């Protein structure tokens, strides 16, 4: 498993604590420092089964500066959204756990963390 985190995020710290409590094996990616490429974001979106606007933190200052709330949410605009996430990684929802079975979850709840662990041990 890999978990994308921002160490300043309480949900990320909670997810790490739960993973550690369960003795899960995982790799940490501090995605604000080790910024994912557009291809990596596409791959994670495929694993999540989501669109880029589904994992965008629209309340962030950068989102407001870019005017994201007015961007179209359609296939033609998908690349624009992914480029924005790569250019402004703070906009990426967190934490994201990529499970060993090829799926991923946005692990903002203990249940989502448990789901990722179950997918990685089955």
Coordinates of N, CA, C and O in Angstrom, one line a residue:
X1 N 0.8 -1.2 0.0 CA 0.0 0.0 0.0 C 0.9 1.2 0.0 O 2.0 1.2 0.6
X2 N 0.3 2.3 -0.6 CA 1.0 3.6 -0.5 C -0.1 4.6 -0.1 O -1.3 4.5 -0.5
X3 N 0.3 5.5 0.8 CA -0.6 6.5 1.3 C -0.1 7.9 1.0 O 1.1 8.2 1.3
X4 N -0.9 8.7 0.3 CA -0.5 10.0 -0.1 C -1.0 10.9 1.1 O -2.2 10.9 1.4
X5 N -0.1 11.6 1.7 CA -0.4 12.4 2.9 C 0.1 13.8 2.8 O 1.1 14.1 2.1
X6 N -0.5 14.7 3.6 CA 0.0 16.0 4.0 C 0.2 15.8 5.5 O -0.8 15.7 6.2
X7 N 1.4 15.9 6.1 CA 1.6 15.7 7.5 C 0.8 16.7 8.4 O 0.6 16.4 9.5
X8 N 0.5 17.8 7.8 CA -0.3 18.8 8.6 C -1.8 18.5 8.7 O -2.5 19.1 9.5
X9 N -2.2 17.5 8.0 CA -3.6 17.1 7.9 C -4.0 16.1 9.0 O -3.4 15.0 9.1
X10 N -5.0 16.4 9.8 CA -5.4 15.5 10.9 C -6.0 14.2 10.4 O -5.8 13.2 11.0
X11 N -6.7 14.2 9.3 CA -7.2 13.0 8.7 C -6.1 12.1 8.3 O -6.2 10.8 8.4
X12 N -5.0 12.7 7.7 CA -3.8 11.9 7.3 C -3.2 11.2 8.5 O -2.8 10.1 8.5
X13 N -3.0 12.0 9.6 CA -2.4 11.5 10.8 C -3.2 10.4 11.4 O -2.7 9.4 11.9
X14 N -4.5 10.6 11.4 CA -5.4 9.5 11.9 C -5.3 8.2 11.1 O -5.3 7.1 11.6
X15 N -5.2 8.4 9.8 CA -5.1 7.2 8.9 C -3.8 6.5 9.2 O -3.8 5.2 9.3
X16 N -2.7 7.2 9.3 CA -1.4 6.6 9.6 C -1.4 5.9 11.0 O -0.9 4.8 11.1
X17 N -2.1 6.5 12.0 CA -2.2 5.9 13.3 C -2.9 4.6 13.2 O -2.5 3.6 13.8
X18 N -4.0 4.6 12.4 CA -4.8 3.3 12.3 C -4.0 2.3 11.6 O -4.0 1.1 12.0
X19 N -3.3 2.6 10.5 CA -2.4 1.7 9.8 C -1.4 1.1 10.7 O -1.1 -0.1 10.7
X20 N -0.8 2.0 11.5 CA 0.3 1.5 12.5 C -0.3 0.6 13.5 O 0.3 -0.4 13.9
X21 N -1.5 1.0 14.0 CA -2.2 0.2 15.1 C -2.5 -1.3 14.6 O -2.4 -2.2 15.3
X22 N -2.8 -1.4 13.3 CA -3.1 -2.7 12.7 C -1.9 -3.4 12.1 O -2.0 -4.5 11.6
X23 N -0.7 -2.7 12.2 CA 0.5 -3.4 11.8 C 0.6 -3.5 10.3 O 1.3 -4.4 9.7
X24 N -0.1 -2.6 9.6 CA -0.1 -2.6 8.1 C 1.2 -2.2 7.5 O 1.9 -1.4 8.1
X25 N 1.6 -2.8 6.4 CA 2.8 -2.4 5.7 C 2.4 -1.4 4.6 O 1.5 -1.6 3.8
X26 N 3.1 -0.3 4.6 CA 2.7 0.8 3.7 C 3.9 1.7 3.5 O 4.9 1.7 4.2
X27 N 3.8 2.5 2.4 CA 4.8 3.5 2.1 C 4.1 4.8 2.1 O 3.0 5.0 1.6
X28 N 4.8 5.8 2.7 CA 4.2 7.2 2.8 C 4.7 8.0 1.6 O 5.9 8.0 1.3
X29 N 3.8 8.7 1.0 CA 4.2 9.7 0.0 C 3.7 11.1 0.4 O 2.5 11.3 0.5
X30 N 4.6 11.9 0.7 CA 4.2 13.3 1.1 C 4.1 14.0 -0.2 O 5.0 14.6 -0.8
X31 N 2.8 14.0 -0.7 CA 2.6 14.5 -2.1 C 2.7 16.0 -2.3 O 2.8 16.4 -3.5
X32 N 2.9 16.8 -1.3 CA 3.2 18.2 -1.5 C 4.7 18.4 -1.8 O 5.0 19.4 -2.4
X33 N 5.5 17.4 -1.4 CA 6.9 17.5 -1.6 C 7.3 16.6 -2.8 O 8.1 17.0 -3.7
X34 N 6.7 15.4 -2.9 CA 6.9 14.5 -4.0 C 5.6 14.5 -4.9 O 4.8 13.7 -4.8
X35 N 5.5 15.6 -5.6 CA 4.3 15.9 -6.4 C 4.0 14.9 -7.5 O 4.9 14.6 -8.3
X36 N 2.8 14.3 -7.5 CA 2.5 13.4 -8.5 C 2.4 14.0 -9.9 O 1.9 15.2 -10.0
X37 N 2.8 13.3 -10.9 CA 2.7 13.7 -12.3 C 1.2 13.6 -12.7 O 0.4 12.9 -12.1
X38 N 0.9 14.2 -13.9 CA -0.4 14.1 -14.4 C -0.7 12.6 -14.7 O -1.9 12.1 -14.4
X39 N 0.2 11.8 -15.2 CA 0.0 10.4 -15.4 C -0.3 9.7 -14.1 O -1.2 8.8 -14.1
X40 N 0.4 10.0 -13.0 CA 0.2 9.3 -11.7 C -1.2 9.7 -11.2 O -1.9 8.9 -10.7
X41 N -1.6 10.9 -11.4 CA -3.0 11.4 -11.0 C -4.0 10.6 -11.8 O -5.0 10.1 -11.2
X42 N -3.8 10.5 -13.1 CA -4.7 9.7 -13.9 C -4.9 8.3 -13.4 O -5.9 7.7 -13.4
X43 N -3.7 7.7 -13.1 CA -3.7 6.3 -12.7 C -4.4 6.1 -11.3 O -5.2 5.2 -11.2
X44 N -4.2 7.1 -10.4 CA -4.9 7.0 -9.1 C -6.4 7.2 -9.3 O -7.3 6.5 -8.7
X45 N -6.8 8.1 -10.2 CA -8.2 8.4 -10.5 C -8.9 7.1 -11.1 O -10.0 6.7 -10.7
X46 N -8.1 6.4 -12.0 CA -8.6 5.1 -12.5 C -8.8 4.1 -11.4 O -9.8 3.4 -11.4
X47 N -7.9 4.0 -10.5 CA -8.0 3.1 -9.3 C -9.1 3.5 -8.4 O -9.7 2.6 -7.8
X48 N -9.3 4.8 -8.2 CA -10.4 5.2 -7.4 C -11.8 5.1 -8.0 O -12.8 5.0 -7.4
X49 N -11.8 5.1 -9.4 CA -13.1 5.1 -10.1 C -13.7 6.5 -10.0 O -15.0 6.6 -10.0
X50 N -12.9 7.5 -9.9 CA -13.4 8.9 -9.7 C -12.9 9.8 -10.8 O -12.0 9.4 -11.6
X51 N -13.5 11.0 -10.9 CA -13.0 12.0 -11.8 C -12.2 13.0 -11.0 O -12.3 13.1 -9.8
X52 N -11.4 13.8 -11.7 CA -10.5 14.7 -10.9 C -11.3 15.7 -10.1 O -10.8 16.1 -9.0
X53 N -12.4 16.2 -10.5 CA -13.2 17.1 -9.7 C -13.7 16.5 -8.4 O -14.0 17.1 -7.4
X54 N -13.8 15.1 -8.4 CA -14.3 14.4 -7.2 C -13.2 14.4 -6.1 O -13.6 14.2 -4.9
X55 N -11.9 14.6 -6.5 CA -10.9 14.6 -5.4 C -10.2 16.0 -5.3 O -9.1 16.1 -4.8
X56 N -10.9 17.0 -5.7 CA -10.4 18.3 -5.7 C -10.9 19.1 -4.4 O -12.1 19.1 -4.2
X57 N -10.0 19.6 -3.7 CA -10.3 20.4 -2.5 C -10.7 21.8 -3.0 O -9.9 22.7 -3.1
X58 N -12.0 22.0 -3.3 CA -12.4 23.3 -3.9 C -12.5 24.5 -2.9 O -12.6 25.6 -3.4
X59 N -12.3 24.2 -1.7 CA -12.3 25.4 -0.7 C -10.9 26.0 -0.5 O -10.7 27.0 0.1
X60 N -9.9 25.3 -1.1 CA -8.5 25.9 -1.0 C -8.4 27.2 -1.8 O -9.1 27.4 -2.8
X61 N -7.5 28.0 -1.3 CA -7.3 29.3 -1.9 C -6.9 29.2 -3.4 O -7.4 29.9 -4.3
X62 N -6.1 28.2 -3.7 CA -5.7 28.0 -5.1 C -6.9 27.7 -6.0 O -7.0 28.1 -7.2
X63 N -7.8 26.9 -5.5 CA -9.1 26.6 -6.2 C -9.9 27.8 -6.5 O -10.4 28.0 -7.6
X64 N -9.9 28.7 -5.5 CA -10.7 30.0 -5.8 C -10.0 30.9 -6.7 O -10.6 31.5 -7.6
X65 N -8.6 30.9 -6.6 CA -7.8 31.7 -7.6 C -8.0 31.2 -9.0 O -8.1 32.0 -9.9
X66 N -8.1 29.9 -9.2 CA -8.2 29.3 -10.5 C -9.7 29.4 -11.0 O -9.9 29.2 -12.2
X67 N -10.6 29.7 -10.1 CA -12.0 29.7 -10.5 C -12.6 28.3 -10.8 O -13.4 28.1 -11.6
X68 N -12.1 27.3 -10.0 CA -12.5 25.9 -10.3 C -14.0 25.6 -10.2 O -14.5 24.8 -11.0
X69 N -14.6 26.4 -9.4 CA -16.1 26.1 -9.2 C -16.8 26.4 -10.5 O -17.9 25.9 -10.8
X70 N -16.2 27.2 -11.4 CA -16.9 27.5 -12.7 C -16.4 26.6 -13.8 O -16.9 26.7 -15.0
X71 N -15.4 25.7 -13.6 CA -14.9 24.8 -14.6 C -15.9 23.8 -14.9 O -16.6 23.2 -14.0
X72 N -16.0 23.4 -16.2 CA -16.9 22.3 -16.6 C -16.4 21.0 -16.0 O -15.2 20.8 -15.8
X73 N -17.3 20.2 -15.7 CA -17.0 18.8 -15.2 C -17.5 17.8 -16.2 O -18.5 17.1 -16.0
X74 N -16.6 17.7 -17.3 CA -17.0 16.8 -18.3 C -15.7 16.2 -18.9 O -14.6 16.6 -18.6
X75 N -15.8 15.2 -19.8 CA -14.6 14.5 -20.4 C -13.7 15.5 -21.1 O -12.5 15.4 -21.0
X76 N -14.2 16.5 -21.7 CA -13.4 17.5 -22.5 C -12.6 18.3 -21.5 O -11.5 18.8 -21.9
X77 N -13.0 18.5 -20.3 CA -12.3 19.3 -19.3 C -11.4 18.5 -18.3 O -10.7 19.1 -17.5
X78 N -11.5 17.2 -18.4 CA -10.8 16.3 -17.5 C -9.3 16.6 -17.5 O -8.7 16.7 -16.4
X79 N -8.6 16.8 -18.6 CA -7.2 17.1 -18.7 C -6.9 18.4 -18.0 O -5.8 18.5 -17.3
X80 N -7.7 19.4 -18.1 CA -7.5 20.7 -17.5 C -7.5 20.5 -15.9 O -6.7 21.1 -15.2
X81 N -8.4 19.7 -15.4 CA -8.5 19.5 -14.0 C -7.3 18.7 -13.5 O -6.7 19.1 -12.5
X82 N -6.9 17.7 -14.2 CA -5.7 16.9 -13.8 C -4.4 17.8 -13.9 O -3.6 17.7 -12.9
X83 N -4.3 18.6 -14.9 CA -3.2 19.6 -14.9 C -3.2 20.5 -13.7 O -2.1 20.8 -13.1
X84 N -4.3 20.9 -13.3 CA -4.4 21.8 -12.1 C -4.0 21.1 -10.8 O -3.3 21.7 -10.0
X85 N -4.4 19.8 -10.7 CA -4.0 19.0 -9.5 C -2.5 18.8 -9.5 O -1.9 18.9 -8.4
X86 N -1.9 18.6 -10.7 CA -0.5 18.4 -10.7 C 0.3 19.7 -10.4 O 1.3 19.7 -9.7
X87 N -0.3 20.8 -10.9 CA 0.4 22.1 -10.7 C 0.2 22.6 -9.3 O 1.0 23.4 -8.8
X88 N -0.9 22.2 -8.7 CA -1.3 22.7 -7.3 C -1.7 21.5 -6.4 O -2.9 21.3 -6.2
X89 N -0.7 20.7 -6.0 CA -1.0 19.4 -5.3 C -1.8 19.6 -4.0 O -2.5 18.7 -3.6
X90 N -1.8 20.8 -3.5 CA -2.6 21.1 -2.3 C -4.1 20.9 -2.5 O -4.9 20.7 -1.6
X91 N -4.5 20.9 -3.8 CA -5.9 20.7 -4.2 C -6.3 19.3 -4.1 O -7.5 19.0 -4.2
X92 N -5.4 18.3 -4.0 CA -5.7 16.9 -4.0 C -6.3 16.5 -2.7 O -5.6 16.8 -1.6
X93 N -7.4 15.9 -2.7 CA -8.0 15.4 -1.4 C -7.1 14.4 -0.8 O -6.4 13.7 -1.5
X94 N -7.1 14.3 0.5 CA -6.2 13.5 1.2 C -6.9 12.9 2.4 O -7.9 13.4 2.9
X95 N -6.3 11.8 2.9 CA -5.3 10.9 2.3 C -5.9 10.0 1.3 O -7.1 9.7 1.3
X96 N -5.0 9.6 0.4 CA -5.4 8.6 -0.6 C -4.5 7.4 -0.4 O -3.3 7.5 -0.3
X97 N -5.2 6.2 -0.3 CA -4.4 4.9 -0.1 C -4.6 4.1 -1.4 O -5.8 3.9 -1.8
X98 N -3.5 3.7 -2.0 CA -3.6 2.8 -3.1 C -3.4 1.4 -2.5 O -2.4 1.1 -1.8
X99 N -4.3 0.5 -2.7 CA -4.3 -0.8 -2.1 C -3.6 -1.8 -3.1 O -3.4 -1.5 -4.3
X100 N -3.1 -2.9 -2.5 CA -2.4 -3.9 -3.3 C -3.2 -4.6 -4.4 O -2.6 -5.2 -5.3
X101 N -4.5 -4.5 -4.3 CA -5.3 -5.2 -5.3 C -5.6 -4.3 -6.5 O -6.3 -4.7 -7.4
X102 N -4.9 -3.2 -6.6 CA -5.0 -2.3 -7.8 C -6.1 -1.2 -7.6 O -6.3 -0.4 -8.5
X103 N -6.8 -1.2 -6.5 CA -7.8 -0.2 -6.2 C -7.2 0.9 -5.4 O -6.0 0.9 -5.0
X104 N -8.0 1.9 -5.0 CA -7.6 3.0 -4.1 C -8.8 3.5 -3.4 O -9.9 3.4 -3.9
X105 N -8.6 4.2 -2.3 CA -9.7 4.9 -1.6 C -9.2 6.2 -1.1 O -8.0 6.4 -0.8
X106 N -10.1 7.2 -1.0 CA -9.9 8.4 -0.3 C -10.2 8.1 1.1 O -11.3 7.8 1.5
X107 N -9.2 8.0 2.0 CA -9.3 7.4 3.3 C -9.5 8.5 4.4 O -8.7 8.6 5.3
X108 N -10.6 9.2 4.3 CA -10.9 10.3 5.2 C -11.6 9.8 6.5 O -11.8 10.5 7.4
X109 N -12.0 8.5 6.5 CA -12.7 7.9 7.6 C -12.0 6.6 8.0 O -11.3 6.0 7.2
X110 N -12.2 6.2 9.3 CA -11.6 5.0 9.7 C -12.1 3.8 8.9 O -11.3 2.9 8.6
X111 N -13.3 3.8 8.4 CA -13.9 2.7 7.6 C -13.2 2.6 6.3 O -12.9 1.5 5.8
X112 N -12.9 3.8 5.7 CA -12.2 3.8 4.4 C -10.7 3.2 4.6 O -10.3 2.5 3.7
X113 N -10.1 3.5 5.7 CA -8.7 3.0 5.9 C -8.8 1.5 6.1 O -8.0 0.7 5.5
X114 N -9.8 1.0 6.8 CA -10.1 -0.4 7.0 C -10.3 -1.1 5.7 O -9.8 -2.2 5.4
X115 N -11.1 -0.4 4.8 CA -11.4 -1.0 3.5 C -10.1 -1.2 2.7 O -9.9 -2.2 2.1
X116 N -9.2 -0.2 2.7 CA -8.0 -0.3 2.0 C -7.1 -1.4 2.6 O -6.5 -2.1 1.8
X117 N -7.1 -1.5 3.9 CA -6.3 -2.6 4.5 C -6.8 -4.0 4.1 O -6.1 -4.9 3.8
X118 N -8.2 -4.1 4.1 CA -8.8 -5.4 3.7 C -8.4 -5.7 2.2 O -8.2 -6.9 1.9
X119 N -8.4 -4.7 1.4 CA -8.1 -4.9 0.0 C -6.6 -5.3 -0.2 O -6.3 -6.0 -1.2
X120 N -5.8 -4.9 0.7 CA -4.4 -5.2 0.6 C -3.9 -6.5 1.2 O -2.8 -7.0 1.0
X121 N -4.8 -7.1 2.0 CA -4.5 -8.4 2.6 C -5.3 -9.6 2.0 O -5.0 -10.7 2.4
X122 N -6.2 -9.3 1.1 CA -7.0 -10.4 0.6 C -6.3 -11.0 -0.6 O -5.4 -10.6 -1.2

